[in-house]
Amino acid sequence: MFKHLLVLAITTIFVENVVLVRFLGICPFLGVSKNTGTAVGMGMAVTFVITISSVMTWLVSNYVLDPLGLEYLRTLSFILIIAGLVQLVEMFTQKSIPSLYNALGIYLPLITTNCVVLGVALLNVQNDHTFEEALVYGISSGLSFTLAIFLFAGVREKLEASDVPQFLKGFPIALITAGLIAIAFLGFAGLQL
Amino acid sequence: MDILNAVLVLGALGLVLGLLLALASKYLSVQQDERIELITQALPAANCGGCGYPGCGALAVAIVENKAAVNACPVGGAACAEKIAEIMGLEKGAVEEKVAMVLCAGVKSAAKNKFEYDGVEDCTAASLLAGGERACLYGCIGLGSCERKCVFDAIKVVDGVAVVDHEKCTACGVCVATCPKDIIKLIPKDKAYTVACSSKDKGSVMKNICTVGCIACRLCEKVCPTEAITVEDNLASIDYEKCINCGQCEQKCPKKIIHVKAELLNISNFERNGCQIKDKVV
């Protein structure tokens, strides 16, 4: 059982990285990756929301929606749960980590519509995950988002100081960098687990 | 029956989350500066973004943090600014009312062209092409980018030069930011005189390309009793902290480019007469 969950976690973080392989959550990935500190903060916030929301949505989906035959309400109720959780995270960061709250700015409430969060919740249902699997899948998806955004922010910080041709400065070079990192992550596809 | 289930489930879910958030807001509430709330109420709540902040709430925060001026709201105008100044504990009248002025008087007959521009009707586009068609690199291009940006209909291009209607202008600063030549400035409303030229070209150059350009003769600098007007980089400029509206510079200027605001003419006459150095007025 433990081995199975470990394999699931490693697969999610590296082989099927949510951002770089599945291409979910690109908006905050590009939006708040200008410095590593903020990027890790965003990663942690997303990890928290994904973990709780994937557990909550699993419970709601398996114990409320499925028995009542209300599968069609899945997306709607998942969004409701995620929105509530994001509000909670927003209040929490504003109270305890105001600097992070200010740095994340508009991207914090935007976690609500972040497709990583909804995507993980829906994939849990689609892949018939058990409760433990849903929990591990949630955490490791959050970590894989954090890893991707942290690596990307590190490269972008270096880019600030490097001599980039005028027409590629800023966003264009960031997009190219994101593409290159994604290609690098394809290397994990050969991992035998 | 199914519908009832669906409604109940979603309703219950909403209720639970709502209660959770209500609890959280009680325990995780942040003590906010109460002035933010007061200022938000004093603002017009149009959330138009005219001030450059994303909505009235954000402007209120910026004002409390002293990042924005109390009169930053272009919509609320003077009344709104006064209320906010009161909330912020500033004295009444501490709000300096400003108005935009275009510091160029190069109408078509006065300023020469170096070529004929036949492109996009936009000042920024035109200025990218060798600085625009005007021979003077610092002058108004006159294609009306500011006119199109002004939400108060307060700036118009007349005979190739933008002119501000001071009745309508709220000093929101949008035209100032729009102008690619950077020749629109906000100046205090109660000051009557402006140097209507932005050229830093030498007098000898200026004479040949514009009949209403500053030639840096320094006559205004010499005549000014309060040393408010100085010539730097071949251009006269007025320090409004020192200017007393006496108008001697206007009379002395050989190029007649020191302009007096029409609507302030009476005030300035009054002040000119009441001014101590009136004997010096020629």
Short mmCIF file of C-alpha atoms in Angstrom, two decimals:
data_model
loop_
_atom_site.label_atom_id
_atom_site.label_comp_id
_atom_site.label_asym_id
_atom_site.label_seq_id
_atom_site.Cartn_x
_atom_site.Cartn_y
_atom_site.Cartn_z
CA MET A 1 0.00 0.00 0.00
CA PHE A 2 2.73 2.42 1.08
CA LYS A 3 4.80 1.61 -1.97
CA HIS A 4 1.82 2.17 -4.20
CA LEU A 5 1.19 5.61 -2.69
CA LEU A 6 4.87 6.52 -3.01
CA VAL A 7 4.80 5.60 -6.67
CA LEU A 8 1.66 7.71 -7.12
CA ALA A 9 3.37 10.69 -5.45
CA ILE A 10 6.56 10.43 -7.51
CA THR A 11 4.58 9.97 -10.70
CA THR A 12 2.50 13.04 -9.95
CA ILE A 13 5.42 15.24 -8.99
CA PHE A 14 7.85 14.33 -11.75
CA VAL A 15 6.46 12.16 -14.53
CA GLU A 16 3.07 13.85 -14.76
CA ASN A 17 3.94 17.24 -13.35
CA VAL A 18 0.67 19.20 -13.30
CA VAL A 19 2.14 22.34 -14.80
CA LEU A 20 4.91 21.14 -17.07
CA VAL A 21 3.39 17.94 -18.42
CA ARG A 22 -0.35 18.32 -17.92
CA PHE A 23 -0.27 22.09 -18.52
CA LEU A 24 -2.67 22.98 -15.75
CA GLY A 25 -2.39 26.18 -13.72
CA ILE A 26 -0.38 28.15 -16.26
CA CYS A 27 -1.81 31.50 -15.16
CA PRO A 28 -0.23 31.73 -11.70
CA PHE A 29 2.79 29.80 -13.03
CA LEU A 30 3.57 32.74 -15.32
CA GLY A 31 2.03 35.42 -13.12
CA VAL A 32 3.79 35.03 -9.78
CA SER A 33 7.10 33.50 -10.78
CA LYS A 34 9.16 36.69 -10.77
CA ASN A 35 10.94 35.84 -7.54
CA THR A 36 11.46 32.58 -5.76
CA GLY A 37 10.12 33.74 -2.39
CA THR A 38 6.71 34.68 -3.74
CA ALA A 39 6.68 31.63 -5.98
CA VAL A 40 7.18 29.27 -3.05
CA GLY A 41 4.49 31.16 -1.10
CA MET A 42 2.09 30.73 -3.99
CA GLY A 43 3.07 27.07 -4.25
CA MET A 44 2.34 26.54 -0.55
CA ALA A 45 -1.02 28.31 -0.81
CA VAL A 46 -1.97 26.17 -3.82
CA THR A 47 -0.73 23.01 -2.09
CA PHE A 48 -2.88 23.78 0.93
CA VAL A 49 -5.96 24.47 -1.17
CA ILE A 50 -5.46 21.40 -3.38
CA THR A 51 -4.88 19.04 -0.47
CA ILE A 52 -7.92 20.13 1.50
CA SER A 53 -10.10 20.49 -1.55
CA SER A 54 -9.18 17.10 -2.98
CA VAL A 55 -10.08 15.45 0.34
CA MET A 56 -13.29 17.45 0.71
CA THR A 57 -14.38 16.94 -2.87
CA TRP A 58 -13.63 13.22 -2.61
CA LEU A 59 -15.85 12.99 0.47
CA VAL A 60 -18.65 15.02 -1.07
CA SER A 61 -18.40 13.13 -4.34
CA ASN A 62 -18.35 9.64 -2.80
CA TYR A 63 -20.69 10.06 0.15
CA VAL A 64 -23.12 12.71 -1.05
CA LEU A 65 -23.26 13.04 -4.80
CA ASP A 66 -22.81 9.42 -5.92
CA PRO A 67 -25.35 7.81 -3.55
CA LEU A 68 -27.93 10.41 -4.54
CA GLY A 69 -27.15 10.04 -8.23
CA LEU A 70 -26.18 13.68 -8.54
CA GLU A 71 -22.94 13.18 -10.51
CA TYR A 72 -23.89 16.03 -12.79
CA LEU A 73 -23.48 18.45 -9.89
CA ARG A 74 -19.83 17.49 -9.51
CA THR A 75 -18.20 20.51 -11.17
CA LEU A 76 -20.61 22.94 -9.53
CA SER A 77 -20.18 21.64 -6.00
CA PHE A 78 -16.41 21.25 -6.44
CA ILE A 79 -16.14 24.91 -7.46
CA LEU A 80 -18.22 25.88 -4.45
CA ILE A 81 -15.89 23.97 -2.10
CA ILE A 82 -12.77 25.34 -3.72
CA ALA A 83 -14.08 28.91 -3.60
CA GLY A 84 -14.85 28.57 0.09
CA LEU A 85 -11.40 27.17 0.83
CA VAL A 86 -9.66 29.90 -1.11
CA GLN A 87 -11.53 32.51 0.91
CA LEU A 88 -10.31 30.78 4.03
CA VAL A 89 -6.71 30.77 2.80
CA GLU A 90 -7.04 34.42 1.85
CA MET A 91 -8.21 35.40 5.31
CA PHE A 92 -5.51 33.28 6.88
CA THR A 93 -2.63 34.76 4.86
CA GLN A 94 -3.93 38.29 5.35
CA LYS A 95 -3.95 37.71 9.08
CA SER A 96 -0.73 35.82 9.60
CA ILE A 97 1.50 36.51 6.57
CA PRO A 98 0.52 39.98 5.28
CA SER A 99 3.69 40.28 3.21
CA LEU A 100 2.82 37.13 1.30
CA TYR A 101 -0.79 38.35 0.99
CA ASN A 102 0.40 41.56 -0.66
CA ALA A 103 2.93 39.80 -2.87
CA LEU A 104 0.37 37.32 -4.20
CA GLY A 105 -2.14 40.10 -4.86
CA ILE A 106 -4.86 39.19 -7.30
CA TYR A 107 -3.43 35.70 -7.87
CA LEU A 108 -4.56 34.54 -4.46
CA PRO A 109 -8.32 34.86 -5.11
CA LEU A 110 -7.62 33.55 -8.59
CA ILE A 111 -6.66 30.16 -7.12
CA THR A 112 -10.43 29.69 -7.10
CA THR A 113 -10.43 29.39 -10.84
CA ASN A 114 -7.02 27.75 -11.01
CA CYS A 115 -7.48 24.66 -13.13
CA VAL A 116 -4.93 22.68 -11.10
CA VAL A 117 -7.28 22.67 -8.14
CA LEU A 118 -10.42 21.74 -10.04
CA GLY A 119 -8.42 19.45 -12.31
CA VAL A 120 -7.04 17.42 -9.40
CA ALA A 121 -10.49 17.15 -7.83
CA LEU A 122 -12.00 15.91 -11.08
CA LEU A 123 -9.08 13.55 -11.84
CA ASN A 124 -9.58 11.96 -8.40
CA VAL A 125 -13.09 11.01 -9.45
CA GLN A 126 -12.12 10.06 -12.98
CA ASN A 127 -9.33 7.72 -11.84
CA ASP A 128 -11.50 6.12 -9.11
CA HIS A 129 -8.99 7.04 -6.41
CA THR A 130 -9.48 5.72 -2.90
CA PHE A 131 -9.46 8.17 0.00
CA GLU A 132 -5.73 7.68 0.69
CA GLU A 133 -4.95 8.01 -2.99
CA ALA A 134 -6.97 11.21 -3.21
CA LEU A 135 -5.10 12.67 -0.24
CA VAL A 136 -1.67 11.74 -1.62
CA TYR A 137 -2.65 12.84 -5.11
CA GLY A 138 -3.73 16.21 -3.72
CA ILE A 139 -0.54 16.82 -1.74
CA SER A 140 1.77 15.68 -4.49
CA SER A 141 -0.05 17.75 -7.11
CA GLY A 142 0.45 20.78 -4.92
CA LEU A 143 4.12 19.88 -4.48
CA SER A 144 4.55 19.36 -8.20
CA PHE A 145 3.06 22.82 -8.81
CA THR A 146 5.40 24.26 -6.16
CA LEU A 147 8.41 22.51 -7.70
CA ALA A 148 7.58 23.76 -11.19
CA ILE A 149 6.95 27.36 -10.15
CA PHE A 150 10.04 27.39 -7.92
CA LEU A 151 12.33 26.14 -10.68
CA PHE A 152 10.81 28.56 -13.16
CA ALA A 153 11.13 31.51 -10.76
CA GLY A 154 14.79 30.62 -10.18
CA VAL A 155 15.49 30.75 -13.90
CA ARG A 156 13.53 33.98 -14.29
CA GLU A 157 15.54 35.61 -11.52
CA LYS A 158 18.72 34.78 -13.44
CA LEU A 159 17.14 36.05 -16.64
CA GLU A 160 16.61 39.48 -15.07
CA ALA A 161 20.35 39.96 -14.88
CA SER A 162 21.27 38.42 -18.22
CA ASP A 163 21.66 40.08 -21.57
CA VAL A 164 18.48 39.19 -23.41
CA PRO A 165 17.86 40.60 -26.91
CA GLN A 166 15.51 43.60 -26.73
CA PHE A 167 12.60 41.95 -28.54
CA LEU A 168 12.64 38.93 -26.21
CA LYS A 169 12.88 40.88 -22.96
CA GLY A 170 10.32 40.16 -20.27
CA PHE A 171 7.41 37.93 -21.15
CA PRO A 172 8.58 36.38 -24.45
CA ILE A 173 11.75 34.93 -22.93
CA ALA A 174 9.72 33.72 -19.95
CA LEU A 175 7.44 31.75 -22.27
CA ILE A 176 10.42 30.24 -24.10
CA THR A 177 11.97 29.32 -20.74
CA ALA A 178 8.74 27.66 -19.62
CA GLY A 179 8.72 25.61 -22.81
CA LEU A 180 12.32 24.49 -22.31
CA ILE A 181 11.68 23.46 -18.71
CA ALA A 182 8.63 21.50 -19.87
CA ILE A 183 10.78 19.69 -22.44
CA ALA A 184 13.33 18.89 -19.73
CA PHE A 185 10.56 17.36 -17.62
CA LEU A 186 9.62 15.07 -20.49
CA GLY A 187 12.85 13.26 -19.61
CA PHE A 188 11.08 11.81 -16.57
CA ALA A 189 8.67 10.01 -18.88
CA GLY A 190 11.23 7.20 -19.17
CA LEU A 191 11.18 6.56 -15.41
CA GLN A 192 10.38 2.92 -14.64
CA LEU A 193 8.27 2.73 -11.49
CA MET B 1 -37.47 14.47 -6.41
CA ASP B 2 -34.06 14.57 -8.03
CA ILE B 3 -34.29 18.31 -8.33
CA LEU B 4 -35.15 18.63 -4.67
CA ASN B 5 -32.11 16.51 -3.77
CA ALA B 6 -29.88 18.65 -5.91
CA VAL B 7 -31.16 21.85 -4.37
CA LEU B 8 -30.82 20.46 -0.87
CA VAL B 9 -27.31 19.17 -1.41
CA LEU B 10 -26.03 22.39 -2.92
CA GLY B 11 -27.88 24.45 -0.35
CA ALA B 12 -26.45 22.46 2.53
CA LEU B 13 -22.97 22.65 1.03
CA GLY B 14 -23.29 26.40 0.67
CA LEU B 15 -24.60 26.75 4.18
CA VAL B 16 -21.78 24.72 5.73
CA LEU B 17 -19.13 26.64 3.82
CA GLY B 18 -20.86 29.92 4.64
CA LEU B 19 -20.87 29.15 8.34
CA LEU B 20 -17.23 28.11 8.15
CA LEU B 21 -16.30 31.39 6.49
CA ALA B 22 -18.39 33.38 8.94
CA LEU B 23 -16.53 31.76 11.81
CA ALA B 24 -13.21 32.28 10.08
CA SER B 25 -13.92 35.94 9.44
CA LYS B 26 -14.56 36.37 13.13
CA TYR B 27 -11.35 34.72 14.29
CA LEU B 28 -9.13 35.70 11.39
CA SER B 29 -10.35 39.26 10.93
CA VAL B 30 -7.63 41.82 10.36
CA GLN B 31 -7.75 45.11 12.15
CA GLN B 32 -7.89 47.48 9.23
CA ASP B 33 -7.27 51.16 9.41
CA GLU B 34 -10.76 52.57 9.89
CA ARG B 35 -9.94 55.46 7.59
CA ILE B 36 -9.89 53.02 4.67
CA GLU B 37 -13.58 52.31 5.20
CA LEU B 38 -14.43 56.00 5.64
CA ILE B 39 -12.54 57.04 2.53
CA THR B 40 -14.11 54.26 0.50
CA GLN B 41 -17.48 55.67 1.47
CA ALA B 42 -16.43 59.20 0.57
CA LEU B 43 -15.30 58.09 -2.88
CA PRO B 44 -17.88 57.98 -5.69
CA ALA B 45 -17.88 54.15 -5.73
CA ALA B 46 -17.86 54.16 -9.51
CA ASN B 47 -14.83 51.83 -9.54
CA CYS B 48 -13.91 53.39 -12.86
CA GLY B 49 -10.15 53.07 -12.40
CA GLY B 50 -9.64 56.67 -13.55
CA CYS B 51 -7.19 57.22 -10.70
CA GLY B 52 -4.95 54.38 -11.90
CA TYR B 53 -5.89 52.01 -9.07
CA PRO B 54 -8.14 48.97 -9.50
CA GLY B 55 -11.24 50.47 -7.98
CA CYS B 56 -12.19 52.84 -5.17
CA GLY B 57 -11.18 50.43 -2.40
CA ALA B 58 -7.63 50.16 -3.70
CA LEU B 59 -7.39 53.95 -3.99
CA ALA B 60 -8.60 54.32 -0.38
CA VAL B 61 -5.82 51.99 0.77
CA ALA B 62 -3.27 53.93 -1.30
CA ILE B 63 -4.44 57.24 0.18
CA VAL B 64 -4.18 55.96 3.73
CA GLU B 65 -0.69 54.67 2.98
CA ASN B 66 0.20 58.09 1.58
CA LYS B 67 0.89 56.57 -1.81
CA ALA B 68 -1.82 58.63 -3.47
CA ALA B 69 -2.85 62.25 -3.00
CA VAL B 70 -6.17 63.02 -1.33
CA ASN B 71 -7.38 64.53 -4.58
CA ALA B 72 -6.37 61.50 -6.64
CA CYS B 73 -9.98 60.73 -7.56
CA PRO B 74 -10.69 62.47 -10.86
CA VAL B 75 -14.41 61.84 -10.65
CA GLY B 76 -15.20 63.09 -7.16
CA GLY B 77 -13.53 66.43 -7.77
CA ALA B 78 -12.95 69.06 -5.14
CA ALA B 79 -15.84 68.14 -2.85
CA CYS B 80 -14.67 64.55 -2.58
CA ALA B 81 -11.05 65.62 -2.07
CA GLU B 82 -12.07 67.90 0.78
CA LYS B 83 -13.96 65.12 2.55
CA ILE B 84 -11.01 62.77 2.22
CA ALA B 85 -8.61 65.48 3.40
CA GLU B 86 -10.78 65.84 6.48
CA ILE B 87 -10.69 62.09 7.14
CA MET B 88 -6.94 62.09 6.69
CA GLY B 89 -6.64 64.95 9.17
CA LEU B 90 -5.38 67.49 6.69
CA GLU B 91 -6.45 71.09 6.98
CA LYS B 92 -9.18 72.37 4.78
CA GLY B 93 -7.72 73.92 1.69
CA ALA B 94 -4.59 71.85 2.02
CA VAL B 95 -5.66 70.27 -1.23
CA GLU B 96 -3.98 72.14 -3.99
CA GLU B 97 -6.27 72.23 -6.94
CA LYS B 98 -4.49 71.70 -10.17
CA VAL B 99 -5.28 71.93 -13.81
CA ALA B 100 -3.58 70.52 -16.88
CA MET B 101 -1.78 72.87 -19.24
CA VAL B 102 -0.27 72.12 -22.61
CA LEU B 103 3.13 73.74 -22.63
CA CYS B 104 3.28 74.48 -26.34
CA ALA B 105 1.68 77.22 -28.38
CA GLY B 106 3.01 76.11 -31.76
CA VAL B 107 -0.10 76.51 -33.88
CA LYS B 108 0.17 75.51 -37.53
CA SER B 109 1.03 79.01 -38.71
CA ALA B 110 3.72 79.45 -36.04
CA ALA B 111 5.60 76.15 -35.99
CA LYS B 112 7.25 74.82 -39.12
CA ASN B 113 7.00 71.24 -40.32
CA LYS B 114 10.00 69.23 -41.38
CA PHE B 115 7.97 66.77 -43.48
CA GLU B 116 4.39 65.83 -44.11
CA TYR B 117 3.09 63.04 -41.89
CA ASP B 118 0.49 60.83 -43.49
CA GLY B 119 0.18 57.93 -41.09
CA VAL B 120 -1.92 56.70 -38.19
CA GLU B 121 -3.77 59.52 -36.43
CA ASP B 122 -1.99 59.00 -33.17
CA CYS B 123 0.64 61.10 -31.46
CA THR B 124 2.68 58.17 -30.14
CA ALA B 125 2.83 56.57 -33.59
CA ALA B 126 3.75 59.87 -35.19
CA SER B 127 6.41 60.64 -32.61
CA LEU B 128 8.12 57.32 -33.41
CA LEU B 129 8.71 58.58 -36.94
CA ALA B 130 11.60 60.99 -36.55
CA GLY B 131 9.79 62.67 -33.66
CA GLY B 132 6.75 63.73 -35.65
CA GLU B 133 6.26 66.12 -38.51
CA ARG B 134 7.00 69.27 -36.53
CA ALA B 135 10.46 70.72 -36.99
CA CYS B 136 10.48 71.29 -33.22
CA LEU B 137 11.21 68.02 -31.42
CA TYR B 138 9.50 69.22 -28.26
CA GLY B 139 6.26 70.62 -29.63
CA CYS B 140 2.67 69.38 -29.66
CA ILE B 141 2.10 66.89 -32.47
CA GLY B 142 -1.55 67.83 -32.62
CA LEU B 143 -3.01 64.46 -33.59
CA GLY B 144 -5.19 64.45 -30.48
CA SER B 145 -4.15 61.34 -28.54
CA CYS B 146 -4.86 63.30 -25.37
CA GLU B 147 -8.22 64.43 -26.69
CA ARG B 148 -9.28 60.83 -27.27
CA LYS B 149 -8.08 59.72 -23.83
CA CYS B 150 -9.80 62.54 -21.88
CA VAL B 151 -12.99 61.25 -20.29
CA PHE B 152 -14.09 64.76 -19.34
CA ASP B 153 -13.94 66.18 -22.85
CA ALA B 154 -11.65 68.84 -21.44
CA ILE B 155 -8.82 68.84 -23.97
CA LYS B 156 -9.18 69.69 -27.64
CA VAL B 157 -6.76 70.10 -30.50
CA VAL B 158 -7.23 73.57 -31.96
CA ASP B 159 -5.19 74.57 -34.98
CA GLY B 160 -2.61 71.85 -34.38
CA VAL B 161 -2.13 72.37 -30.65
CA ALA B 162 -3.98 70.77 -27.75
CA VAL B 163 -5.77 73.24 -25.50
CA VAL B 164 -7.25 72.47 -22.09
CA ASP B 165 -10.68 73.68 -21.03
CA HIS B 166 -10.02 74.61 -17.41
CA GLU B 167 -13.69 74.54 -16.52
CA LYS B 168 -13.90 70.85 -17.36
CA CYS B 169 -10.40 69.70 -16.42
CA THR B 170 -10.22 67.70 -13.20
CA ALA B 171 -6.45 67.23 -13.23
CA CYS B 172 -6.81 63.45 -13.44
CA GLY B 173 -3.48 63.31 -15.26
CA VAL B 174 -4.51 60.92 -18.02
CA CYS B 175 -3.43 63.35 -20.75
CA VAL B 176 -0.14 63.95 -18.93
CA ALA B 177 0.57 60.24 -19.09
CA THR B 178 -0.64 59.92 -22.67
CA CYS B 179 1.38 62.69 -24.28
CA PRO B 180 4.46 61.13 -25.95
CA LYS B 181 6.18 64.53 -25.91
CA ASP B 182 5.56 64.96 -22.19
CA ILE B 183 4.48 68.57 -22.64
CA ILE B 184 1.28 68.50 -20.62
CA LYS B 185 1.82 69.48 -17.00
CA LEU B 186 -0.42 69.84 -13.98
CA ILE B 187 -0.10 73.30 -12.51
CA PRO B 188 -1.85 74.92 -9.54
CA LYS B 189 -5.24 76.27 -10.49
CA ASP B 190 -4.73 79.62 -8.79
CA LYS B 191 -1.52 80.42 -10.62
CA ALA B 192 -2.12 82.51 -13.69
CA TYR B 193 1.04 82.22 -15.74
CA THR B 194 2.61 79.43 -17.73
CA VAL B 195 5.51 79.21 -20.11
CA ALA B 196 3.81 77.84 -23.19
CA CYS B 197 6.87 76.20 -24.66
CA SER B 198 8.80 73.02 -23.89
CA SER B 199 11.66 73.36 -26.32
CA LYS B 200 15.17 72.81 -25.09
CA ASP B 201 16.65 73.88 -28.40
CA LYS B 202 18.98 76.86 -28.47
CA GLY B 203 17.48 80.24 -29.22
CA SER B 204 19.23 80.43 -32.57
CA VAL B 205 17.71 77.11 -33.63
CA MET B 206 14.32 77.95 -32.19
CA LYS B 207 14.07 81.25 -34.06
CA ASN B 208 14.16 79.42 -37.35
CA ILE B 209 11.58 76.72 -36.65
CA CYS B 210 8.91 78.33 -34.47
CA THR B 211 7.76 81.89 -33.97
CA VAL B 212 6.40 81.17 -30.52
CA GLY B 213 9.31 79.24 -29.02
CA CYS B 214 11.36 80.12 -25.97
CA ILE B 215 14.68 81.58 -27.10
CA ALA B 216 16.15 81.57 -23.60
CA CYS B 217 16.77 85.33 -23.60
CA ARG B 218 16.46 85.36 -19.81
CA LEU B 219 14.48 88.62 -19.75
CA CYS B 220 11.79 86.95 -17.65
CA GLU B 221 14.37 85.61 -15.24
CA LYS B 222 15.76 89.12 -14.78
CA VAL B 223 12.41 90.80 -14.30
CA CYS B 224 10.93 88.29 -11.86
CA PRO B 225 10.85 89.86 -8.37
CA THR B 226 10.73 86.54 -6.55
CA GLU B 227 13.17 84.52 -8.64
CA ALA B 228 10.35 82.18 -9.47
CA ILE B 229 11.16 81.93 -13.15
CA THR B 230 14.46 80.46 -14.24
CA VAL B 231 15.97 79.52 -17.55
CA GLU B 232 17.59 76.12 -17.71
CA ASP B 233 18.47 74.04 -20.74
CA ASN B 234 17.38 76.93 -22.97
CA LEU B 235 13.88 76.93 -21.51
CA ALA B 236 12.15 79.17 -19.01
CA SER B 237 10.18 77.44 -16.28
CA ILE B 238 8.16 78.76 -13.36
CA ASP B 239 8.52 77.55 -9.79
CA TYR B 240 4.93 77.81 -8.58
CA GLU B 241 5.99 77.74 -4.96
CA LYS B 242 7.53 81.16 -5.52
CA CYS B 243 5.31 82.67 -8.21
CA ILE B 244 3.09 85.50 -6.95
CA ASN B 245 1.01 86.06 -10.10
CA CYS B 246 2.52 89.49 -10.69
CA GLY B 247 2.65 89.04 -14.42
CA GLN B 248 5.83 90.94 -15.13
CA CYS B 249 7.31 88.02 -17.01
CA GLU B 250 4.32 87.94 -19.32
CA GLN B 251 4.81 91.58 -20.22
CA LYS B 252 8.53 91.27 -20.70
CA CYS B 253 8.60 88.14 -22.86
CA PRO B 254 9.59 89.18 -26.38
CA LYS B 255 8.08 86.03 -27.89
CA LYS B 256 4.82 86.37 -25.94
CA ILE B 257 4.95 82.75 -24.88
CA ILE B 258 4.25 83.37 -21.22
CA HIS B 259 0.52 82.91 -21.21
CA VAL B 260 -2.05 84.03 -18.72
CA LYS B 261 -5.07 81.83 -18.13
CA ALA B 262 -8.08 83.67 -19.48
CA GLU B 263 -10.37 82.84 -16.60
CA LEU B 264 -7.83 84.00 -14.07
CA LEU B 265 -7.17 87.31 -15.74
CA ASN B 266 -9.37 89.24 -13.32
CA ILE B 267 -7.96 87.55 -10.26
CA SER B 268 -4.46 88.17 -11.43
CA ASN B 269 -5.20 91.81 -12.13
CA PHE B 270 -6.51 92.11 -8.64
CA GLU B 271 -3.52 90.38 -7.21
CA ARG B 272 -1.21 92.31 -9.43
CA ASN B 273 -2.59 95.57 -8.09
CA GLY B 274 -2.48 94.37 -4.56
CA CYS B 275 1.03 93.13 -4.96
CA GLN B 276 3.73 95.12 -3.19
CA ILE B 277 5.98 95.54 -6.12
CA LYS B 278 3.34 97.14 -8.32
CA ASP B 279 5.48 100.23 -8.82
CA LYS B 280 7.91 98.14 -10.74
CA VAL B 281 5.25 97.08 -13.20
CA VAL B 282 6.00 98.81 -16.46
#
